[in-house]
């Protein structure tokens, strides 16, 4: 019997690692390398679009900063999703709450309820804003102008935001 294994990029929802801990040791390197490839590709293309002649030197200086800051920003989005999990867990064993109905959809299928979709999109937006702010600071410190740092950070924030939060997770 062949098992289907899905590997999502740009940080997967935190509870997926709790649901499938045996997968964690071999999935984590794939996630890390996938994030690295996407982050460096977006940064390189953004610098190329700005016609930076020192692109290679900037990439050598920035690749790891952009990479780890992206993980930190994704963690902020995951914290928002984790809040939904905490609220959902707290609602069991008590009188049913108005949020119990849609909180379950946040963890399983964000498209299953409009509020769950908004909650999950908020997590993606939180991570995107954090990516923008953290990367813009790193880009400015590397010598990019304010406008260049804004454009590159905006590209990184939009493209590398954890859109995979929206992928339904089998529960």
PDB file of C-alpha atoms in Angstrom:
ATOM      1  CA  UNK A   1       0.000   0.000   0.000  1.00  0.00           C
ATOM      2  CA  UNK A   2       1.447   3.312  -1.062  1.00  0.00           C
ATOM      3  CA  UNK A   3       1.080   6.211   1.370  1.00  0.00           C
ATOM      4  CA  UNK A   4       0.439   9.689   0.078  1.00  0.00           C
ATOM      5  CA  UNK A   5       2.773  12.253   1.632  1.00  0.00           C
ATOM      6  CA  UNK A   6       2.247  15.945   1.034  1.00  0.00           C
ATOM      7  CA  UNK A   7       5.093  18.328   1.694  1.00  0.00           C
ATOM      8  CA  UNK A   8       4.168  21.987   1.925  1.00  0.00           C
ATOM      9  CA  UNK A   9       6.615  24.788   1.526  1.00  0.00           C
ATOM     10  CA  UNK A  10       6.981  28.112   3.316  1.00  0.00           C
ATOM     11  CA  UNK A  11       6.284  26.639   6.751  1.00  0.00           C
ATOM     12  CA  UNK A  12       3.461  24.243   7.318  1.00  0.00           C
ATOM     13  CA  UNK A  13       0.841  24.719  10.010  1.00  0.00           C
ATOM     14  CA  UNK A  14       2.230  23.896  13.423  1.00  0.00           C
ATOM     15  CA  UNK A  15      -0.391  21.284  14.301  1.00  0.00           C
ATOM     16  CA  UNK A  16       0.551  19.243  11.251  1.00  0.00           C
ATOM     17  CA  UNK A  17       3.866  18.464  12.920  1.00  0.00           C
ATOM     18  CA  UNK A  18       2.010  17.384  16.064  1.00  0.00           C
ATOM     19  CA  UNK A  19      -0.303  15.147  14.060  1.00  0.00           C
ATOM     20  CA  UNK A  20       2.508  13.441  12.166  1.00  0.00           C
ATOM     21  CA  UNK A  21       5.624  13.523  14.419  1.00  0.00           C
ATOM     22  CA  UNK A  22       7.301  10.552  12.660  1.00  0.00           C
ATOM     23  CA  UNK A  23       7.431  12.626   9.470  1.00  0.00           C
ATOM     24  CA  UNK A  24       9.111  15.575  11.170  1.00  0.00           C
ATOM     25  CA  UNK A  25      12.772  14.410  11.023  1.00  0.00           C
ATOM     26  CA  UNK A  26      12.781  13.958   7.260  1.00  0.00           C
ATOM     27  CA  UNK A  27      10.259  16.648   6.326  1.00  0.00           C
ATOM     28  CA  UNK A  28      12.069  19.448   8.176  1.00  0.00           C
ATOM     29  CA  UNK A  29      15.169  19.442   5.909  1.00  0.00           C
ATOM     30  CA  UNK A  30      12.928  19.509   2.850  1.00  0.00           C
ATOM     31  CA  UNK A  31      10.990  22.450   4.288  1.00  0.00           C
ATOM     32  CA  UNK A  32      14.205  24.297   5.144  1.00  0.00           C
ATOM     33  CA  UNK A  33      15.735  23.765   1.717  1.00  0.00           C
ATOM     34  CA  UNK A  34      12.487  24.640  -0.040  1.00  0.00           C
ATOM     35  CA  UNK A  35      12.214  27.882   1.881  1.00  0.00           C
ATOM     36  CA  UNK A  36      15.841  28.690   1.148  1.00  0.00           C
ATOM     37  CA  UNK A  37      15.347  28.107  -2.581  1.00  0.00           C
ATOM     38  CA  UNK A  38      12.223  30.260  -2.752  1.00  0.00           C
ATOM     39  CA  UNK A  39      13.614  33.093  -0.602  1.00  0.00           C
ATOM     40  CA  UNK A  40      16.888  33.310  -2.504  1.00  0.00           C
ATOM     41  CA  UNK A  41      15.152  33.105  -5.881  1.00  0.00           C
ATOM     42  CA  UNK A  42      12.747  35.924  -5.001  1.00  0.00           C
ATOM     43  CA  UNK A  43      15.534  38.075  -3.565  1.00  0.00           C
ATOM     44  CA  UNK A  44      17.775  37.461  -6.581  1.00  0.00           C
ATOM     45  CA  UNK A  45      14.982  38.272  -9.043  1.00  0.00           C
ATOM     46  CA  UNK A  46      14.059  41.418  -7.108  1.00  0.00           C
ATOM     47  CA  UNK A  47      17.667  42.611  -7.162  1.00  0.00           C
ATOM     48  CA  UNK A  48      17.920  41.749 -10.859  1.00  0.00           C
ATOM     49  CA  UNK A  49      14.726  43.699 -11.606  1.00  0.00           C
ATOM     50  CA  UNK A  50      16.286  46.706  -9.864  1.00  0.00           C
ATOM     51  CA  UNK A  51      19.363  46.268 -12.072  1.00  0.00           C
ATOM     52  CA  UNK A  52      21.729  46.008  -9.110  1.00  0.00           C
ATOM     53  CA  UNK A  53      25.223  45.320 -10.416  1.00  0.00           C
ATOM     54  CA  UNK A  54      26.360  44.099  -6.986  1.00  0.00           C
ATOM     55  CA  UNK A  55      23.684  41.406  -6.859  1.00  0.00           C
ATOM     56  CA  UNK A  56      26.105  38.545  -6.105  1.00  0.00           C
ATOM     57  CA  UNK A  57      27.716  40.402  -3.198  1.00  0.00           C
ATOM     58  CA  UNK A  58      24.310  41.337  -1.807  1.00  0.00           C
ATOM     59  CA  UNK A  59      23.093  37.756  -2.125  1.00  0.00           C
ATOM     60  CA  UNK A  60      26.154  36.484  -0.229  1.00  0.00           C
ATOM     61  CA  UNK A  61      25.461  39.000   2.516  1.00  0.00           C
ATOM     62  CA  UNK A  62      21.682  38.682   2.681  1.00  0.00           C
ATOM     63  CA  UNK A  63      20.569  35.116   1.870  1.00  0.00           C
ATOM     64  CA  UNK A  64      20.742  33.766   5.405  1.00  0.00           C
ATOM     65  CA  UNK A  65      19.286  36.931   6.970  1.00  0.00           C
ATOM     66  CA  UNK A  66      16.282  36.837   4.670  1.00  0.00           C
ATOM     67  CA  UNK A  67      15.905  33.109   5.244  1.00  0.00           C
ATOM     68  CA  UNK A  68      15.825  33.077   9.049  1.00  0.00           C
ATOM     69  CA  UNK A  69      13.745  36.243   9.234  1.00  0.00           C
ATOM     70  CA  UNK A  70      11.179  34.553   7.010  1.00  0.00           C
ATOM     71  CA  UNK A  71      10.925  31.720   9.529  1.00  0.00           C
ATOM     72  CA  UNK A  72      10.505  34.190  12.372  1.00  0.00           C
ATOM     73  CA  UNK A  73       7.744  35.975  10.453  1.00  0.00           C
ATOM     74  CA  UNK A  74       6.002  32.680   9.665  1.00  0.00           C
ATOM     75  CA  UNK A  75       6.134  31.869  13.371  1.00  0.00           C
ATOM     76  CA  UNK A  76       4.143  35.041  14.059  1.00  0.00           C
ATOM     77  CA  UNK A  77       1.440  33.826  11.663  1.00  0.00           C
ATOM     78  CA  UNK A  78       1.531  30.384  13.251  1.00  0.00           C
ATOM     79  CA  UNK A  79       1.066  31.966  16.681  1.00  0.00           C
ATOM     80  CA  UNK A  80      -2.203  33.465  15.413  1.00  0.00           C
ATOM     81  CA  UNK A  81      -3.285  30.049  14.150  1.00  0.00           C
ATOM     82  CA  UNK A  82      -2.188  28.492  17.432  1.00  0.00           C
ATOM     83  CA  UNK A  83      -4.521  30.893  19.254  1.00  0.00           C
ATOM     84  CA  UNK A  84      -7.395  29.366  17.288  1.00  0.00           C
ATOM     85  CA  UNK A  85      -6.283  25.911  18.404  1.00  0.00           C
ATOM     86  CA  UNK A  86      -6.120  27.012  22.049  1.00  0.00           C
ATOM     87  CA  UNK A  87      -9.584  28.588  21.901  1.00  0.00           C
ATOM     88  CA  UNK A  88     -10.972  25.501  20.203  1.00  0.00           C
ATOM     89  CA  UNK A  89      -9.474  23.175  22.823  1.00  0.00           C
ATOM     90  CA  UNK A  90     -10.733  25.379  25.674  1.00  0.00           C
ATOM     91  CA  UNK A  91     -14.285  25.272  24.339  1.00  0.00           C
ATOM     92  CA  UNK A  92     -14.648  21.502  24.752  1.00  0.00           C
ATOM     93  CA  UNK A  93     -16.263  20.180  27.899  1.00  0.00           C
ATOM     94  CA  UNK A  94     -18.077  23.446  28.429  1.00  0.00           C
ATOM     95  CA  UNK A  95     -21.226  24.976  27.112  1.00  0.00           C
ATOM     96  CA  UNK A  96     -20.848  25.275  23.308  1.00  0.00           C
ATOM     97  CA  UNK A  97     -19.521  28.664  22.311  1.00  0.00           C
ATOM     98  CA  UNK A  98     -20.288  30.632  19.186  1.00  0.00           C
ATOM     99  CA  UNK A  99     -16.730  30.207  17.940  1.00  0.00           C
ATOM    100  CA  UNK A 100     -16.522  26.437  18.422  1.00  0.00           C
ATOM    101  CA  UNK A 101     -18.327  25.891  15.112  1.00  0.00           C
ATOM    102  CA  UNK A 102     -15.813  27.735  12.926  1.00  0.00           C
ATOM    103  CA  UNK A 103     -12.587  27.296  14.922  1.00  0.00           C
ATOM    104  CA  UNK A 104     -12.366  23.660  13.871  1.00  0.00           C
ATOM    105  CA  UNK A 105     -12.327  24.783  10.258  1.00  0.00           C
ATOM    106  CA  UNK A 106      -9.236  26.927  10.900  1.00  0.00           C
ATOM    107  CA  UNK A 107      -7.209  23.788  11.595  1.00  0.00           C
ATOM    108  CA  UNK A 108      -8.750  21.553   8.949  1.00  0.00           C
ATOM    109  CA  UNK A 109     -10.273  23.468   6.051  1.00  0.00           C
ATOM    110  CA  UNK A 110     -10.161  27.273   6.183  1.00  0.00           C
ATOM    111  CA  UNK A 111     -12.548  27.391   3.223  1.00  0.00           C
ATOM    112  CA  UNK A 112     -15.181  25.497   5.233  1.00  0.00           C
ATOM    113  CA  UNK A 113     -16.423  28.615   7.028  1.00  0.00           C
ATOM    114  CA  UNK A 114     -16.075  32.325   6.139  1.00  0.00           C
ATOM    115  CA  UNK A 115     -14.795  33.291   9.599  1.00  0.00           C
ATOM    116  CA  UNK A 116     -12.209  30.503   9.479  1.00  0.00           C
ATOM    117  CA  UNK A 117     -11.043  31.815   6.113  1.00  0.00           C
ATOM    118  CA  UNK A 118     -10.722  35.345   7.513  1.00  0.00           C
ATOM    119  CA  UNK A 119      -8.838  34.012  10.548  1.00  0.00           C
ATOM    120  CA  UNK A 120      -6.398  32.121   8.325  1.00  0.00           C
ATOM    121  CA  UNK A 121      -5.960  35.044   5.925  1.00  0.00           C
ATOM    122  CA  UNK A 122      -5.164  37.178   8.962  1.00  0.00           C
ATOM    123  CA  UNK A 123      -2.393  34.712   9.866  1.00  0.00           C
ATOM    124  CA  UNK A 124      -0.979  34.978   6.338  1.00  0.00           C
ATOM    125  CA  UNK A 125      -1.206  38.786   6.524  1.00  0.00           C
ATOM    126  CA  UNK A 126       0.520  38.898   9.924  1.00  0.00           C
ATOM    127  CA  UNK A 127       3.367  36.805   8.545  1.00  0.00           C
ATOM    128  CA  UNK A 128       3.525  38.928   5.385  1.00  0.00           C
ATOM    129  CA  UNK A 129       3.744  42.185   7.335  1.00  0.00           C
ATOM    130  CA  UNK A 130       6.459  40.711   9.541  1.00  0.00           C
ATOM    131  CA  UNK A 131       8.366  39.493   6.475  1.00  0.00           C
ATOM    132  CA  UNK A 132       8.156  42.969   4.964  1.00  0.00           C
ATOM    133  CA  UNK A 133       9.311  44.785   8.102  1.00  0.00           C
ATOM    134  CA  UNK A 134      12.114  42.383   8.998  1.00  0.00           C
ATOM    135  CA  UNK A 135      13.433  42.057   5.443  1.00  0.00           C
ATOM    136  CA  UNK A 136      13.235  45.780   4.751  1.00  0.00           C
ATOM    137  CA  UNK A 137      15.432  46.425   7.761  1.00  0.00           C
ATOM    138  CA  UNK A 138      17.977  43.809   6.607  1.00  0.00           C
ATOM    139  CA  UNK A 139      17.966  45.174   3.063  1.00  0.00           C
ATOM    140  CA  UNK A 140      18.487  48.749   4.257  1.00  0.00           C
ATOM    141  CA  UNK A 141      21.412  47.668   6.437  1.00  0.00           C
ATOM    142  CA  UNK A 142      22.962  45.943   3.404  1.00  0.00           C
ATOM    143  CA  UNK A 143      23.104  49.235   1.529  1.00  0.00           C
ATOM    144  CA  UNK A 144      19.946  49.308  -0.557  1.00  0.00           C
ATOM    145  CA  UNK A 145      18.159  52.639  -0.866  1.00  0.00           C
ATOM    146  CA  UNK A 146      14.840  53.076   0.905  1.00  0.00           C
ATOM    147  CA  UNK A 147      12.916  52.572  -2.332  1.00  0.00           C
ATOM    148  CA  UNK A 148      14.931  49.499  -3.329  1.00  0.00           C
ATOM    149  CA  UNK A 149      14.551  47.971   0.129  1.00  0.00           C
ATOM    150  CA  UNK A 150      10.805  48.670   0.016  1.00  0.00           C
ATOM    151  CA  UNK A 151      10.377  47.033  -3.394  1.00  0.00           C
ATOM    152  CA  UNK A 152      12.454  43.942  -2.563  1.00  0.00           C
ATOM    153  CA  UNK A 153      10.841  43.515   0.866  1.00  0.00           C
ATOM    154  CA  UNK A 154       7.381  43.894  -0.650  1.00  0.00           C
ATOM    155  CA  UNK A 155       8.157  41.211  -3.254  1.00  0.00           C
ATOM    156  CA  UNK A 156       9.444  38.899  -0.520  1.00  0.00           C
ATOM    157  CA  UNK A 157       6.413  39.582   1.678  1.00  0.00           C
ATOM    158  CA  UNK A 158       3.865  38.885  -1.039  1.00  0.00           C
ATOM    159  CA  UNK A 159       5.511  35.897  -2.682  1.00  0.00           C
ATOM    160  CA  UNK A 160       6.976  34.133   0.362  1.00  0.00           C
ATOM    161  CA  UNK A 161       4.071  34.681   2.754  1.00  0.00           C
ATOM    162  CA  UNK A 162       2.867  31.315   4.104  1.00  0.00           C
ATOM    163  CA  UNK A 163       0.036  30.833   1.621  1.00  0.00           C
ATOM    164  CA  UNK A 164       0.135  27.139   2.468  1.00  0.00           C
ATOM    165  CA  UNK A 165      -1.802  27.966   5.646  1.00  0.00           C
ATOM    166  CA  UNK A 166      -4.818  27.993   3.332  1.00  0.00           C
ATOM    167  CA  UNK A 167      -4.310  24.416   2.131  1.00  0.00           C
ATOM    168  CA  UNK A 168      -6.830  22.088   3.757  1.00  0.00           C
ATOM    169  CA  UNK A 169      -5.180  19.694   6.203  1.00  0.00           C
ATOM    170  CA  UNK A 170      -6.648  16.229   6.685  1.00  0.00           C
ATOM    171  CA  UNK A 171      -7.617  15.867  10.316  1.00  0.00           C
TER     172      UNK A 171
END
